[in-house]
XYZ file of C-alpha atoms in Angstrom:
335
model
C 5.158 -1.999 -18.838
C 8.052 0.187 -19.916
C 9.887 -1.083 -16.837
C 8.377 -4.418 -15.786
C 7.708 -4.710 -12.069
C 9.726 -7.909 -11.890
C 12.937 -9.446 -10.628
C 14.971 -6.532 -11.989
C 13.326 -4.295 -9.384
C 13.627 -5.252 -5.693
C 10.424 -6.710 -4.294
C 10.669 -4.203 -1.440
C 9.419 -0.813 -2.590
C 8.617 2.363 -0.689
C 5.139 3.653 0.017
C 5.644 7.418 0.102
C 2.246 8.417 1.524
C 2.950 8.784 5.191
C 5.650 11.439 4.916
C 2.900 13.871 3.973
C -0.531 12.325 4.449
C -2.822 10.408 6.810
C -0.347 9.580 9.580
C -0.256 12.936 11.324
C 1.341 16.235 10.306
C 3.500 16.145 7.193
C 7.244 15.960 7.595
C 9.093 19.188 6.779
C 9.955 19.170 3.107
C 13.713 18.928 3.603
C 13.375 15.886 5.888
C 10.948 14.177 3.524
C 13.240 14.711 0.552
C 16.234 13.443 2.535
C 14.287 10.296 3.423
C 13.293 9.623 -0.194
C 16.828 10.174 -1.428
C 18.169 7.943 1.342
C 15.795 5.222 0.162
C 17.296 5.448 -3.314
C 20.822 5.273 -1.876
C 19.878 2.146 0.097
C 18.697 0.402 -3.078
C 14.975 1.150 -3.251
C 13.830 1.593 -6.841
C 10.036 1.293 -6.644
C 8.431 4.490 -5.296
C 4.666 4.694 -4.828
C 2.636 7.898 -4.476
C -0.845 9.178 -5.427
C -2.866 12.202 -6.437
C -4.601 12.048 -3.046
C -1.550 12.044 -0.790
C -1.034 15.480 0.651
C -3.636 16.599 -1.919
C -0.889 16.601 -4.536
C 1.906 17.506 -2.160
C 3.330 14.000 -1.998
C 3.727 13.754 -5.766
C 5.453 17.134 -5.690
C 7.874 15.867 -3.029
C 8.637 12.713 -4.966
C 9.224 14.748 -8.091
C 11.640 17.107 -6.340
C 13.501 14.295 -4.588
C 13.891 11.882 -7.476
C 13.727 13.829 -10.741
C 17.483 13.461 -11.254
C 17.164 9.688 -10.761
C 14.058 9.255 -12.892
C 15.584 6.860 -15.411
C 16.683 4.517 -12.616
C 13.427 4.195 -10.691
C 10.043 2.555 -11.109
C 7.519 5.318 -10.468
C 3.927 4.532 -9.495
C 1.053 6.891 -8.751
C -2.733 6.837 -8.640
C -5.825 8.722 -9.771
C -9.544 8.678 -9.121
C -9.291 9.928 -5.536
C -8.148 13.449 -4.773
C -8.458 16.399 -2.429
C -11.139 18.771 -3.721
C -11.903 21.911 -1.724
C -10.112 20.368 1.238
C -12.042 17.083 1.182
C -11.266 13.622 -0.133
C -13.315 12.951 -3.251
C -13.660 9.745 -5.281
C -14.284 10.547 -8.942
C -13.729 7.971 -11.672
C -15.190 9.919 -14.575
C -12.951 9.754 -17.667
C -12.600 13.522 -17.876
C -11.432 13.659 -14.259
C -8.909 10.879 -14.804
C -7.511 12.560 -17.912
C -6.995 15.786 -15.961
C -5.399 13.954 -13.040
C -2.932 12.133 -15.291
C -1.706 15.462 -16.646
C -1.504 16.982 -13.172
C 0.434 13.990 -11.816
C 2.956 14.237 -14.631
C 3.500 17.920 -13.892
C 3.925 17.432 -10.152
C 6.251 14.453 -10.610
C 8.331 16.390 -13.164
C 8.274 13.560 -15.669
C 6.829 12.817 -19.097
C 5.548 9.369 -18.124
C 4.599 7.316 -15.065
C 5.558 3.654 -15.090
C 2.436 2.410 -13.295
C -0.739 4.391 -12.740
C -3.567 2.996 -10.641
C -7.242 3.728 -10.335
C -6.980 4.440 -6.617
C -10.610 3.605 -5.866
C -13.410 2.345 -8.056
C -16.048 5.049 -8.276
C -19.235 3.085 -7.647
C -21.247 5.615 -9.658
C -19.101 5.061 -12.779
C -18.662 1.714 -14.567
C -15.080 0.598 -14.017
C -14.769 0.029 -17.767
C -15.296 3.762 -18.376
C -12.601 4.728 -15.878
C -10.210 2.206 -17.396
C -10.929 3.590 -20.855
C -9.325 6.877 -19.858
C -6.286 5.049 -18.454
C -6.012 2.919 -21.582
C -5.971 6.106 -23.641
C -3.184 7.506 -21.428
C -1.213 4.298 -21.909
C -1.636 4.410 -25.678
C -0.393 8.008 -25.647
C 2.725 6.978 -23.708
C 1.805 8.989 -20.611
C 1.680 5.873 -18.443
C 3.454 2.563 -18.882
C 0.927 0.283 -17.198
C -2.501 0.285 -15.567
C -3.281 -0.795 -12.011
C -6.223 -1.016 -9.628
C -6.331 -0.494 -5.875
C -8.557 -1.983 -3.142
C -10.589 -4.132 -5.548
C -12.352 -7.472 -5.333
C -11.916 -10.472 -7.579
C -15.275 -9.707 -9.207
C -14.196 -6.196 -10.191
C -10.769 -7.409 -11.255
C -12.385 -10.001 -13.536
C -14.398 -7.246 -15.225
C -11.358 -5.011 -15.438
C -9.062 -7.468 -17.226
C -11.696 -7.847 -19.925
C -11.545 -4.084 -20.529
C -7.841 -3.253 -20.204
C -4.459 -4.880 -19.544
C -4.146 -4.796 -15.749
C -0.512 -5.049 -14.643
C -0.866 -4.651 -10.885
C -3.347 -4.650 -8.029
C -2.511 -2.710 -4.880
C -4.485 -3.982 -1.894
C -3.774 -4.003 1.816
C -2.019 -7.264 2.697
C -0.272 -8.152 5.924
C -0.304 -10.781 8.633
C -3.397 -9.101 10.111
C -5.136 -8.044 6.865
C -5.481 -11.166 4.756
C -8.513 -10.315 2.633
C -6.397 -10.819 -0.499
C -6.535 -14.521 0.302
C -10.270 -14.529 -0.479
C -9.517 -14.552 -4.193
C -7.479 -11.595 -5.383
C -4.054 -13.081 -4.684
C -4.781 -16.282 -6.565
C -6.341 -14.352 -9.447
C -3.230 -12.206 -9.733
C -0.875 -15.193 -9.563
C -2.849 -17.035 -12.237
C -3.100 -14.073 -14.600
C 0.387 -12.557 -14.512
C -0.665 -9.603 -12.357
C 1.599 -8.235 -9.633
C -0.002 -7.934 -6.195
C 1.396 -4.864 -4.456
C 0.903 -5.147 -0.692
C 0.388 -1.821 1.061
C 0.538 -1.465 4.857
C 2.443 -4.779 5.158
C 3.583 -3.948 8.714
C 0.023 -3.656 10.039
C -0.147 0.129 9.647
C 2.788 0.487 12.008
C 1.157 -1.454 14.862
C 4.181 -3.734 15.081
C 6.576 -0.803 15.409
C 4.777 0.880 18.297
C 6.009 0.562 21.878
C 2.523 0.254 23.366
C 3.404 0.475 27.078
C 4.903 3.923 26.538
C 2.671 4.986 23.650
C 0.854 8.292 24.208
C -1.518 8.238 21.263
C -1.710 9.387 17.672
C -1.385 12.960 16.507
C -4.369 14.900 15.232
C -5.104 13.941 11.655
C -3.743 10.401 11.972
C -6.299 8.084 10.356
C -5.455 5.295 12.798
C -7.269 7.202 15.551
C -10.517 6.030 13.961
C -9.488 2.542 12.913
C -11.085 -0.311 14.871
C -7.850 -2.239 15.412
C -6.255 0.717 17.174
C -9.079 1.291 19.634
C -8.446 0.461 23.337
C -10.950 -2.396 23.165
C -8.853 -4.117 20.464
C -5.281 -3.149 21.315
C -4.805 -5.604 24.180
C -5.696 -8.653 22.091
C -3.635 -7.441 19.156
C -0.680 -6.765 21.469
C -0.779 -10.323 22.751
C -0.499 -11.607 19.188
C 2.439 -9.297 18.539
C 4.166 -10.680 21.639
C 3.956 -14.175 20.174
C 5.482 -12.781 16.988
C 8.370 -11.398 19.066
C 9.287 -14.911 20.149
C 9.418 -16.133 16.565
C 11.389 -13.072 15.481
C 14.068 -13.854 18.067
C 14.324 -17.376 16.667
C 14.870 -16.025 13.157
C 17.138 -13.190 14.311
C 15.078 -10.287 12.975
C 12.644 -7.718 14.349
C 8.935 -8.492 14.411
C 8.355 -5.897 11.674
C 10.950 -7.567 9.478
C 9.375 -10.937 10.168
C 5.966 -9.601 9.113
C 7.426 -8.264 5.865
C 9.172 -11.548 5.152
C 5.872 -13.391 5.690
C 4.102 -11.184 3.127
C 6.768 -11.784 0.479
C 6.673 -15.515 1.223
C 3.041 -15.688 0.084
C 4.038 -15.725 -3.582
C 6.599 -14.563 -6.102
C 3.934 -12.337 -7.628
C 3.848 -10.180 -4.473
C 5.712 -6.920 -3.885
C 5.626 -5.020 -0.574
C 5.645 -1.235 -0.215
C 5.960 -0.377 3.490
C 5.985 3.297 4.333
C 8.016 4.924 7.074
C 9.291 8.226 8.395
C 12.257 6.544 10.090
C 15.648 6.119 8.435
C 16.337 3.089 10.621
C 13.074 1.431 9.610
C 13.878 2.280 5.998
C 17.138 0.378 6.358
C 15.598 -2.521 8.264
C 12.780 -3.015 5.766
C 15.068 -3.166 2.764
C 17.581 -5.396 4.508
C 15.078 -8.181 5.140
C 13.550 -8.642 1.698
C 16.075 -11.091 0.157
C 15.854 -13.487 3.106
C 13.581 -16.517 3.211
C 11.541 -18.022 6.021
C 11.157 -21.731 6.638
C 7.802 -23.335 5.918
C 7.435 -24.014 9.636
C 7.872 -20.354 10.618
C 5.471 -19.245 7.884
C 2.862 -21.676 9.171
C 3.322 -20.532 12.774
C 2.849 -16.880 11.841
C -0.223 -17.730 9.779
C -1.716 -19.599 12.714
C -1.017 -16.831 15.240
C -2.623 -14.306 12.906
C -5.566 -16.390 11.777
C -7.922 -13.706 10.412
C -10.657 -14.356 12.978
C -8.173 -13.854 15.839
C -7.436 -10.217 14.988
C -9.488 -7.769 17.054
C -11.323 -5.137 15.041
C -12.148 -4.693 11.368
C -9.766 -3.133 8.862
C -11.721 0.101 8.460
C -14.583 1.944 10.124
C -17.770 1.318 8.176
C -17.797 4.740 6.511
C -14.419 4.072 4.924
C -15.264 0.443 4.189
C -18.158 1.633 2.026
C -15.659 3.351 -0.290
C -13.708 0.212 -1.153
C -14.485 -2.928 -3.089
C -12.494 -5.729 -1.440
C -13.883 -9.014 -0.154
C -14.623 -9.342 3.560
C -14.443 -12.278 5.918
C -17.749 -13.399 7.487
C -16.614 -12.262 10.940
C -15.959 -8.761 9.562
C -19.523 -8.590 8.313
C -20.756 -9.825 11.681
C -18.670 -7.191 13.508
C -20.080 -4.485 11.254
C -23.621 -5.502 12.160
C -23.028 -5.158 15.902
């Protein structure tokens, strides 16, 4: 990579998606830009966006907010999934990827992107063909490194034979541990950075459930199994146990969850997203701190994968991704 995603860059990055996509109405532009610039001032240097987010709007925001700081940041974006005629579309054809690279560069107001992911593997296009377009962009200096998102070990094995894969971005948190079915070890053994998105359980740990009135229209969590009334009670009880451990450590439960993710290996980077300045501060403040082996083990036991109520995604969304699944997830899907 032009700027290696390594110890020179804090292992706590910022996922920029939810200021403009998927978690309810977009923030007003001035507030979103203030938040991104505040992140830079706090010490964040890794900023992650995508063609899909806000159907291009998120990249535009990031470009406006950080163009004057471009040389000091590690900029990541994604292709292969976009908004077309108002609908999400997965398209991994080389010609589509080439066009999306150029469009991302324009929206981000830069001449290169440090890390550019294939956001989803298009199951109608061999992954090698999609990667060929990204390899061409890398050779032309348009991108510094190639990544993949929401992939399995099988796909990753094919991918590394076709192109130099620098990073894999998969969901990884105390309640989404599918990376432990192979991808994390593969990354650690092959010099690939594992970028953990949604490391605070898609915000579940930051919600005050007794006073919670529900998600806004357009929030994808409204349809996610773990946020349904039938699952919330069990998942709340697990979070309460986490509260007790957090008090012992002297951090919030969200901070504790982030610290657990980073403790799973030096090859792991976390990119929590937030719309809250206080959460932005809290997330960055916790990343240098270490947990004891005993606390790590307790958290892992509380959040044993089979104890979490509900699958990661509804089945329609699950069909779009390529990650491994636990046997109980497959059983739940069959019910």
